[in-house]
Short mmCIF file of N, CA and C in Angstrom, two decimals:
data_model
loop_
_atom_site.label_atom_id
_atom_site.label_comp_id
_atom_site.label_asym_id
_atom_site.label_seq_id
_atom_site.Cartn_x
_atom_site.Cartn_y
_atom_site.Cartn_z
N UNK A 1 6.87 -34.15 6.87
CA UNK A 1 6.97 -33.21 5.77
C UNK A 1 8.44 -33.15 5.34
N UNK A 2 8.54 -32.80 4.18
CA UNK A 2 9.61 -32.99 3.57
C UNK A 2 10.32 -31.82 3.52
N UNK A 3 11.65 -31.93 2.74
CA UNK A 3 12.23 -30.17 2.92
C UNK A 3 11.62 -29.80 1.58
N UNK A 4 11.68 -30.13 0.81
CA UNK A 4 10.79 -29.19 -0.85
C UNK A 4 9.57 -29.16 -0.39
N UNK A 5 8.65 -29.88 0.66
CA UNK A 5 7.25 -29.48 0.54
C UNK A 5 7.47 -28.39 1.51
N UNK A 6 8.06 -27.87 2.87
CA UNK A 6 8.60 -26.97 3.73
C UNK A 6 9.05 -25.92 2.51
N UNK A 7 9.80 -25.90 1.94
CA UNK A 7 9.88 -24.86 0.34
C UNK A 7 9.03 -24.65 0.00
N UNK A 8 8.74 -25.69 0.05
CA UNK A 8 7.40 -25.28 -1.33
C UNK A 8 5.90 -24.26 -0.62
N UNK A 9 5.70 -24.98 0.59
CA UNK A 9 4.28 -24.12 1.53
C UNK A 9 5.11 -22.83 2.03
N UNK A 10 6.62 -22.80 2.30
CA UNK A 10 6.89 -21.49 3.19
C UNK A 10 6.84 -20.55 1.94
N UNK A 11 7.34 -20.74 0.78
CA UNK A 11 7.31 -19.63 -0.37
C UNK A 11 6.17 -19.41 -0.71
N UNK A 12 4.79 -20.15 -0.60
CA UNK A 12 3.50 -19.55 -0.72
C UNK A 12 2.98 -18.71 0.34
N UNK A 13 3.38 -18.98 1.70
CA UNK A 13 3.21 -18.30 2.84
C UNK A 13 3.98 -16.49 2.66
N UNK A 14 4.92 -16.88 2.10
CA UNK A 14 5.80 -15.53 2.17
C UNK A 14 5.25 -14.34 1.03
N UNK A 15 5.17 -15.65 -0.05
CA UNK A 15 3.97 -14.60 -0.89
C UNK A 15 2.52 -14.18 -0.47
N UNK A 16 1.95 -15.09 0.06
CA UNK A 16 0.58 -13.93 0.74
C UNK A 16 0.70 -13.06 1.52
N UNK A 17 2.11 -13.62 2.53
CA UNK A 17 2.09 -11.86 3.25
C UNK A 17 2.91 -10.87 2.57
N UNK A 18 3.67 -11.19 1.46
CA UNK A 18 3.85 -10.35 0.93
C UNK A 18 2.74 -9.32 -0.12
N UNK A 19 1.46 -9.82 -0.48
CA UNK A 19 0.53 -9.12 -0.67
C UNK A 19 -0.22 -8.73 0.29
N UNK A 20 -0.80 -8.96 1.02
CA UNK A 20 -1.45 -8.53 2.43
C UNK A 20 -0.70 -7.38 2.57
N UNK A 21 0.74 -7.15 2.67
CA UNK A 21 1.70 -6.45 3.44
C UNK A 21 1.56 -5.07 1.93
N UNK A 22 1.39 -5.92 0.42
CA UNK A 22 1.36 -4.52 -0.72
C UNK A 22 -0.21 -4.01 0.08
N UNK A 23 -1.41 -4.64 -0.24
CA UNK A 23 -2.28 -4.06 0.11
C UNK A 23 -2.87 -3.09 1.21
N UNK A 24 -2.12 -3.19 2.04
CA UNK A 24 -1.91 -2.67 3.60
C UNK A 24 -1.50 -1.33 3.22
N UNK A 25 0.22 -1.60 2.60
CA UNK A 25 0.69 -0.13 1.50
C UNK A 25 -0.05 0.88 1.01
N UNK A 26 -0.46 0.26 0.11
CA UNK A 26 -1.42 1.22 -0.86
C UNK A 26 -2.67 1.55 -0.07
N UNK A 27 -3.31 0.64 0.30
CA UNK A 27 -4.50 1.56 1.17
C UNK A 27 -4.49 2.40 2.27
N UNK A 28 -3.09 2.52 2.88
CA UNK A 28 -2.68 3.60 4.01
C UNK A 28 -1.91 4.29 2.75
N UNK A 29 -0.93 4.67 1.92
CA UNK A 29 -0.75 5.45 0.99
C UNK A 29 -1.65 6.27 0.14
N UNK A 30 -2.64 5.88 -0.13
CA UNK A 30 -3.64 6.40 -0.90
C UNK A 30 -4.66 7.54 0.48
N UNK A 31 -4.86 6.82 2.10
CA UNK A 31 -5.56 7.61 2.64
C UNK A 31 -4.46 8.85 3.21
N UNK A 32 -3.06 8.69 3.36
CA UNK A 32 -2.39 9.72 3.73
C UNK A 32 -2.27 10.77 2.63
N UNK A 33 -2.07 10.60 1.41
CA UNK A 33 -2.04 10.93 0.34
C UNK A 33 -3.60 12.12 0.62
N UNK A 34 -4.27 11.46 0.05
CA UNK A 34 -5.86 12.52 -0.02
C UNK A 34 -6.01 13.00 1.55
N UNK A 35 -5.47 13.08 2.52
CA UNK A 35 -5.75 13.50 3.57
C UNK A 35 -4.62 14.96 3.41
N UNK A 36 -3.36 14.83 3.14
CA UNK A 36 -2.20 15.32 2.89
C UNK A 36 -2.91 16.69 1.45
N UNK A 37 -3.33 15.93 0.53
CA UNK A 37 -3.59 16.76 -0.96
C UNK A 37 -4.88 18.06 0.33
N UNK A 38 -5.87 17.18 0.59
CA UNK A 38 -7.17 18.25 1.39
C UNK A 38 -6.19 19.30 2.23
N UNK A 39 -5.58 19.12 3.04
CA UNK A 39 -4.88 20.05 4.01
C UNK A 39 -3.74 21.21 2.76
N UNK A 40 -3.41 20.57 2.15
CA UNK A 40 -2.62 21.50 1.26
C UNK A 40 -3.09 22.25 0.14
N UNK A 41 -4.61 21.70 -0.17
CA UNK A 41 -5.67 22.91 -0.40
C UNK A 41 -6.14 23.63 0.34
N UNK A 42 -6.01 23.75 1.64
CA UNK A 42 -7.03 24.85 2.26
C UNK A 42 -5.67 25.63 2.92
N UNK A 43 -4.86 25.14 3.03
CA UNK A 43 -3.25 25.83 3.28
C UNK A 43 -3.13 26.93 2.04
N UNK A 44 -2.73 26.80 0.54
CA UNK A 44 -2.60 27.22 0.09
C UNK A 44 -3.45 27.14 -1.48
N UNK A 45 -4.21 26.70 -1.80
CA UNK A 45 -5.80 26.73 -2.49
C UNK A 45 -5.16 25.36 -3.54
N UNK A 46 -6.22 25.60 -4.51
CA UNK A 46 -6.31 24.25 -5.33
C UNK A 46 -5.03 24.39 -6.68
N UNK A 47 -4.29 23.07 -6.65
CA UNK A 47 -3.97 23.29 -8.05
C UNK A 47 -4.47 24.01 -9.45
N UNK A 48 -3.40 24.40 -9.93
CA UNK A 48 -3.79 25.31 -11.02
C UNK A 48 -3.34 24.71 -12.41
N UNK A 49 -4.62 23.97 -13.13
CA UNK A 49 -3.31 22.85 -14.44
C UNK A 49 -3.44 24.00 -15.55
N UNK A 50 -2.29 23.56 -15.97
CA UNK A 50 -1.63 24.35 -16.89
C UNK A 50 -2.26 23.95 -18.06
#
């Protein structure tokens, strides 16, 4: 293997775990999030929109 094909497969490698690694993000962000919003309604009740 060559060094541009070693470039070339490690920068595709780095980009899938760099999505794996967004998706991972957001789906533990989103469940701390609504776990976090539930507890801070029954703490102190529901938003009130203006």
């Amino acid at each position: 293997m060559q060094v541009s094909e070693f470039l070339f497969y490690g920068g595709i490698g780095i980009v899938v775990c760099s999505v794996i690694a967004f998706i991972l993000y957001f789906y533990i962000s989103r469940t701390v999030k609504k776990r976090l919003d539930e507890d801070l309604d029954k703490e102190y009740g529901p938003v009130e929109e203006k």
